[in-house]
Amino acid sequence: MADPRKTSLNTATVRQQWSLEQCIEGCARHSFAAIAPWRDMLAEMGVERAARHIRDAGLSVSGLCRGGMFTASDAAGLRKARDDNRRAIDEALAIGADCLVLVVGGVPGGSRDIAAGWTQVENGIAAMLEYSRQVGMPLAIEPLHPMYAADRACVNTMRHANDLCDRLGEGVGIAIDVYHVWWDPELFAQIRRAGKKRILAFHVCDWLVPTRDLLLDRGMMGDGVVDIPAIRAAVEAEGFDGLYEVEIFSAQNWWQRDPDEVMQTVLERMITSV
Ligand code: ZN
């Protein structure tokens, strides 16, 4: 059982129904501890205005989604990613985020060279760290499920993320999302390897059987096959005492419902299924 008072709303969970402003009000109304906005919703509301509303609502920010997308087919693309990531750090600072979540990018466009992607990701994070360390914004690598290796993230395991952290040093850690890592036989060993210092965020939802869409069919906690309490216990055994960020992309189900019902269900499932 997870403490529902430590729940954070990743705004993707109700993004079809609510604007960011409505998400902030909804979090306050349902006594969520925190929010984790996506940058497109942040831009729509205006960063300064959103920061003020979040502060006034008494919410913390478990993370900003997202920076990254480091891989590109040419120098101009790499430069564009670098500039955008610098802006993402500034936005994360403006809203007081605990970390900036990195979805690192897939195989460089037009190639079959995933190894080149890995190198671009490592170089991209290294370049970003020069600024993020100065301003004190932790970067959280989010390993994604391997089904996204081609187009979203070529870092797909906790081991790969830990290896990157070993080489990159201070200022970078990991966002553990149960949806992406639950299947990995090394998961628990790699959580121990990461330890308290590296675990910057903990995202929850569930893996449905069958999964009908690769992106937009995530389940509510308790509705799928992931042993979320076991993963939470492992993360907390390392000393992680941060927030439980609920992140559910669900075009057919949860995005079709009354968002207040979604919020209420999330809080109930924290007790029964997280
Ligand atoms: Zn996530």
Short mmCIF file of C-alpha atoms and ligand atoms in Angstrom, two decimals:
data_model
loop_
_atom_site.label_atom_id
_atom_site.label_comp_id
_atom_site.label_asym_id
_atom_site.label_seq_id
_atom_site.Cartn_x
_atom_site.Cartn_y
_atom_site.Cartn_z
CA MET A 1 0.00 0.00 0.00
CA ALA A 2 1.35 3.37 -1.04
CA ASP A 3 0.56 6.55 0.84
CA PRO A 4 -1.98 8.38 -1.36
CA ARG A 5 -0.77 11.68 0.10
CA LYS A 6 2.40 11.24 -1.95
CA THR A 7 0.62 11.02 -5.29
CA SER A 8 1.72 13.12 -8.23
CA LEU A 9 -0.34 13.60 -11.37
CA ASN A 10 1.54 13.30 -14.62
CA THR A 11 -0.68 15.49 -16.74
CA ALA A 12 -0.65 12.97 -19.60
CA THR A 13 -3.16 11.00 -17.52
CA VAL A 14 -5.98 13.49 -18.16
CA ARG A 15 -4.55 15.48 -21.04
CA GLN A 16 -7.51 14.84 -23.33
CA GLN A 17 -9.93 16.27 -20.79
CA TRP A 18 -8.07 19.00 -18.89
CA SER A 19 -5.80 21.94 -19.62
CA LEU A 20 -2.80 22.41 -17.33
CA GLU A 21 -4.73 25.00 -15.37
CA GLN A 22 -7.53 22.48 -14.78
CA CYS A 23 -4.95 19.83 -13.84
CA ILE A 24 -3.52 22.14 -11.19
CA GLU A 25 -6.98 22.86 -9.79
CA GLY A 26 -7.84 19.15 -9.93
CA CYS A 27 -4.68 18.20 -8.01
CA ALA A 28 -5.50 20.74 -5.31
CA ARG A 29 -9.13 19.60 -5.13
CA HIS A 30 -8.18 15.92 -4.79
CA SER A 31 -5.30 16.62 -2.37
CA PHE A 32 -2.55 15.31 -4.64
CA ALA A 33 0.92 16.24 -3.42
CA ALA A 34 2.38 17.10 -6.77
CA ILE A 35 2.07 17.47 -10.48
CA ALA A 36 4.32 16.60 -13.42
CA PRO A 37 3.47 18.67 -16.47
CA TRP A 38 4.39 18.07 -20.09
CA ARG A 39 6.13 20.89 -21.86
CA ASP A 40 3.48 21.40 -24.53
CA MET A 41 0.84 22.00 -21.87
CA LEU A 42 3.25 24.25 -20.00
CA ALA A 43 3.88 26.32 -23.12
CA GLU A 44 0.16 26.62 -23.73
CA MET A 45 -0.47 28.01 -20.24
CA GLY A 46 2.71 30.07 -20.12
CA VAL A 47 5.63 28.97 -17.95
CA GLU A 48 5.53 31.88 -15.48
CA ARG A 49 1.79 31.71 -15.05
CA ALA A 50 1.88 27.95 -14.56
CA ALA A 51 4.70 28.27 -12.03
CA ARG A 52 2.66 30.78 -10.03
CA HIS A 53 -0.50 28.65 -10.08
CA ILE A 54 1.41 25.51 -9.07
CA ARG A 55 3.03 27.38 -6.17
CA ASP A 56 -0.26 28.95 -5.07
CA ALA A 57 -1.92 25.51 -5.10
CA GLY A 58 0.78 24.23 -2.73
CA LEU A 59 1.87 21.51 -5.14
CA SER A 60 5.38 20.25 -5.66
CA VAL A 61 6.58 19.16 -9.09
CA SER A 62 7.86 15.59 -9.31
CA GLY A 63 9.37 16.20 -12.74
CA LEU A 64 9.07 18.01 -16.02
CA CYS A 65 8.33 15.87 -19.09
CA ARG A 66 10.45 16.00 -21.06
CA GLY A 67 13.88 16.80 -22.39
CA GLY A 68 16.10 14.50 -24.43
CA MET A 69 15.53 13.43 -28.03
CA PHE A 70 19.29 13.67 -28.49
CA THR A 71 19.59 11.58 -31.64
CA ALA A 72 19.63 13.15 -35.09
CA SER A 73 20.85 12.48 -38.59
CA ASP A 74 22.97 15.64 -38.92
CA ALA A 75 24.76 18.40 -37.02
CA ALA A 76 21.85 20.82 -37.37
CA GLY A 77 19.53 18.29 -35.73
CA LEU A 78 21.96 17.71 -32.87
CA ARG A 79 22.27 21.48 -32.34
CA LYS A 80 18.52 21.91 -32.32
CA ALA A 81 18.22 19.23 -29.65
CA ARG A 82 20.92 20.91 -27.57
CA ASP A 83 19.17 24.29 -27.69
CA ASP A 84 15.80 22.78 -26.87
CA ASN A 85 17.26 20.91 -23.92
CA ARG A 86 18.71 24.09 -22.51
CA ARG A 87 15.24 25.64 -22.65
CA ALA A 88 13.82 22.54 -20.96
CA ILE A 89 16.25 22.99 -18.05
CA ASP A 90 15.15 26.62 -17.67
CA GLU A 91 11.49 25.60 -17.68
CA ALA A 92 12.14 22.88 -15.09
CA LEU A 93 13.83 25.48 -12.89
CA ALA A 94 11.00 27.96 -13.35
CA ILE A 95 8.39 25.52 -12.07
CA GLY A 96 10.61 24.12 -9.30
CA ALA A 97 10.73 20.58 -10.70
CA ASP A 98 12.55 17.85 -8.76
CA CYS A 99 14.12 16.72 -12.03
CA LEU A 100 13.95 17.01 -15.79
CA VAL A 101 12.94 13.68 -17.31
CA LEU A 102 14.91 12.63 -20.40
CA VAL A 103 13.40 10.51 -23.16
CA VAL A 104 16.60 10.08 -25.06
CA GLY A 105 15.59 9.50 -28.70
CA GLY A 106 15.69 6.48 -30.98
CA VAL A 107 17.77 5.29 -33.91
CA PRO A 108 19.15 8.37 -35.76
CA GLY A 109 16.80 9.25 -38.64
CA GLY A 110 17.33 7.36 -41.87
CA SER A 111 19.95 4.99 -40.42
CA ARG A 112 20.15 1.45 -39.08
CA ASP A 113 22.79 2.44 -36.55
CA ILE A 114 21.42 2.13 -33.03
CA ALA A 115 24.97 2.23 -31.66
CA ALA A 116 25.39 5.71 -33.15
CA GLY A 117 22.23 6.64 -31.25
CA TRP A 118 23.75 5.43 -27.99
CA THR A 119 26.81 7.61 -28.56
CA GLN A 120 24.73 10.66 -29.45
CA VAL A 121 22.67 10.17 -26.31
CA GLU A 122 25.74 9.98 -24.09
CA ASN A 123 27.33 13.03 -25.73
CA GLY A 124 24.05 14.91 -25.58
CA ILE A 125 23.62 14.32 -21.86
CA ALA A 126 27.27 15.19 -21.20
CA ALA A 127 26.81 18.53 -22.99
CA MET A 128 23.60 19.22 -21.11
CA LEU A 129 25.24 18.51 -17.76
CA GLU A 130 27.58 21.48 -18.09
CA TYR A 131 24.57 23.77 -17.67
CA SER A 132 22.28 21.60 -15.53
CA ARG A 133 24.98 21.14 -12.87
CA GLN A 134 25.58 24.89 -12.73
CA VAL A 135 21.93 25.62 -12.06
CA GLY A 136 21.30 22.51 -9.95
CA MET A 137 18.68 20.72 -12.04
CA PRO A 138 18.99 16.91 -11.84
CA LEU A 139 18.55 15.05 -15.14
CA ALA A 140 16.61 11.78 -15.00
CA ILE A 141 17.21 9.24 -17.76
CA GLU A 142 14.01 7.28 -18.32
CA PRO A 143 14.73 3.88 -19.87
CA LEU A 144 11.78 3.03 -22.12
CA HIS A 145 10.42 -0.37 -23.03
CA PRO A 146 12.38 -1.83 -25.98
CA MET A 147 9.36 -1.52 -28.29
CA TYR A 148 10.26 2.21 -28.42
CA ALA A 149 13.96 1.71 -29.25
CA ALA A 150 13.54 2.75 -32.88
CA ASP A 151 11.61 5.97 -32.50
CA ARG A 152 11.62 7.21 -28.91
CA ALA A 153 14.44 5.93 -26.75
CA CYS A 154 17.39 3.66 -27.48
CA VAL A 155 18.12 3.33 -23.75
CA ASN A 156 15.85 0.46 -22.78
CA THR A 157 17.14 -1.10 -19.59
CA MET A 158 18.06 -0.02 -16.10
CA ARG A 159 21.49 -1.51 -16.72
CA HIS A 160 22.11 0.78 -19.69
CA ALA A 161 20.88 3.78 -17.69
CA ASN A 162 23.11 2.85 -14.75
CA ASP A 163 26.10 2.45 -17.09
CA LEU A 164 25.46 5.93 -18.48
CA CYS A 165 25.22 7.36 -14.96
CA ASP A 166 28.51 5.68 -14.03
CA ARG A 167 30.26 7.34 -16.94
CA LEU A 168 28.56 10.73 -16.78
CA GLY A 169 28.96 11.32 -13.04
CA GLU A 170 27.23 13.90 -10.86
CA GLY A 171 23.91 15.45 -11.77
CA VAL A 172 22.30 12.58 -13.64
CA GLY A 173 20.07 9.77 -12.37
CA ILE A 174 17.16 7.60 -13.42
CA ALA A 175 13.39 7.89 -13.67
CA ILE A 176 12.01 4.42 -13.00
CA ASP A 177 8.73 3.86 -14.79
CA VAL A 178 7.23 0.46 -14.00
CA TYR A 179 5.59 0.32 -17.43
CA HIS A 180 8.97 0.30 -19.13
CA VAL A 181 11.10 -1.87 -16.85
CA TRP A 182 8.80 -4.40 -15.15
CA TRP A 183 9.74 -7.28 -17.51
CA ASP A 184 13.51 -7.07 -16.96
CA PRO A 185 15.07 -10.05 -15.12
CA GLU A 186 17.77 -7.66 -13.88
CA LEU A 187 15.34 -5.06 -12.60
CA PHE A 188 15.81 -5.62 -8.88
CA ALA A 189 19.59 -5.95 -9.11
CA GLN A 190 19.75 -2.73 -11.12
CA ILE A 191 17.50 -0.89 -8.65
CA ARG A 192 19.98 -1.88 -5.92
CA ARG A 193 22.83 -0.72 -8.12
CA ALA A 194 21.13 2.62 -8.71
CA GLY A 195 20.60 3.26 -5.01
CA LYS A 196 18.93 6.23 -3.37
CA LYS A 197 21.06 8.88 -4.97
CA ARG A 198 20.28 7.86 -8.52
CA ILE A 199 16.56 7.15 -8.22
CA LEU A 200 15.11 10.54 -9.08
CA ALA A 201 11.54 9.62 -9.97
CA PHE A 202 9.10 6.72 -9.75
CA HIS A 203 6.32 6.46 -12.34
CA VAL A 204 3.39 4.07 -12.04
CA CYS A 205 0.66 2.65 -14.24
CA ASP A 206 0.08 -0.95 -15.40
CA TRP A 207 0.68 -3.25 -18.38
CA LEU A 208 -2.60 -4.50 -19.80
CA VAL A 209 -3.12 -7.91 -21.41
CA PRO A 210 -3.74 -7.59 -24.24
CA THR A 211 -2.17 -4.22 -24.97
CA ARG A 212 -4.06 -2.81 -27.95
CA ASP A 213 -1.87 0.17 -28.75
CA LEU A 214 1.89 0.56 -28.30
CA LEU A 215 1.58 4.08 -26.94
CA LEU A 216 -1.92 4.85 -25.80
CA ASP A 217 -3.16 1.76 -23.97
CA ARG A 218 -1.60 1.92 -20.55
CA GLY A 219 -3.57 0.58 -17.63
CA MET A 220 -4.61 1.92 -14.25
CA MET A 221 -2.57 0.42 -11.42
CA GLY A 222 -4.07 -2.94 -10.48
CA ASP A 223 -5.58 -3.67 -13.90
CA GLY A 224 -2.54 -5.38 -15.42
CA VAL A 225 0.34 -7.78 -14.79
CA VAL A 226 2.95 -5.57 -13.11
CA ASP A 227 3.78 -6.33 -9.48
CA ILE A 228 3.90 -2.65 -8.61
CA PRO A 229 4.09 -3.10 -4.81
CA ALA A 230 7.20 -5.28 -5.24
CA ILE A 231 8.92 -2.65 -7.39
CA ARG A 232 7.87 0.16 -5.04
CA ALA A 233 9.23 -1.82 -2.08
CA ALA A 234 12.55 -2.32 -3.87
CA VAL A 235 12.85 1.37 -4.70
CA GLU A 236 11.96 2.37 -1.15
CA ALA A 237 14.35 -0.21 0.30
CA GLU A 238 17.09 1.91 -1.32
CA GLY A 239 15.82 4.95 0.57
CA PHE A 240 13.72 6.57 -2.14
CA ASP A 241 11.09 8.59 -0.31
CA GLY A 242 9.81 10.66 -3.20
CA LEU A 243 6.49 10.88 -4.95
CA TYR A 244 4.44 8.30 -6.84
CA GLU A 245 3.85 9.81 -10.24
CA VAL A 246 0.86 8.39 -12.07
CA GLU A 247 1.31 8.44 -15.83
CA ILE A 248 -1.43 6.78 -17.89
CA PHE A 249 -1.81 7.27 -21.63
CA SER A 250 -5.18 5.67 -22.34
CA ALA A 251 -7.01 6.82 -25.44
CA GLN A 252 -9.83 4.27 -25.24
CA ASN A 253 -10.48 4.19 -21.54
CA TRP A 254 -9.22 6.75 -19.02
CA TRP A 255 -9.11 9.63 -21.49
CA GLN A 256 -12.80 9.02 -22.15
CA ARG A 257 -13.84 9.34 -18.52
CA ASP A 258 -14.73 12.19 -16.22
CA PRO A 259 -11.31 13.35 -14.99
CA ASP A 260 -12.54 13.70 -11.42
CA GLU A 261 -13.40 10.00 -11.54
CA VAL A 262 -9.89 9.28 -12.87
CA MET A 263 -8.31 11.27 -10.01
CA GLN A 264 -10.44 9.47 -7.43
CA THR A 265 -9.61 6.07 -8.91
CA VAL A 266 -5.89 6.90 -8.83
CA LEU A 267 -6.07 7.67 -5.10
CA GLU A 268 -7.99 4.46 -4.38
CA ARG A 269 -5.54 2.35 -6.36
CA MET A 270 -2.61 3.87 -4.47
CA ILE A 271 -3.97 2.05 -1.44
CA THR A 272 -5.03 -1.20 -3.09
CA SER A 273 -2.53 -1.67 -5.90
CA VAL A 274 0.65 0.36 -5.41
ZN ZN B 1 7.28 7.70 -17.25
#
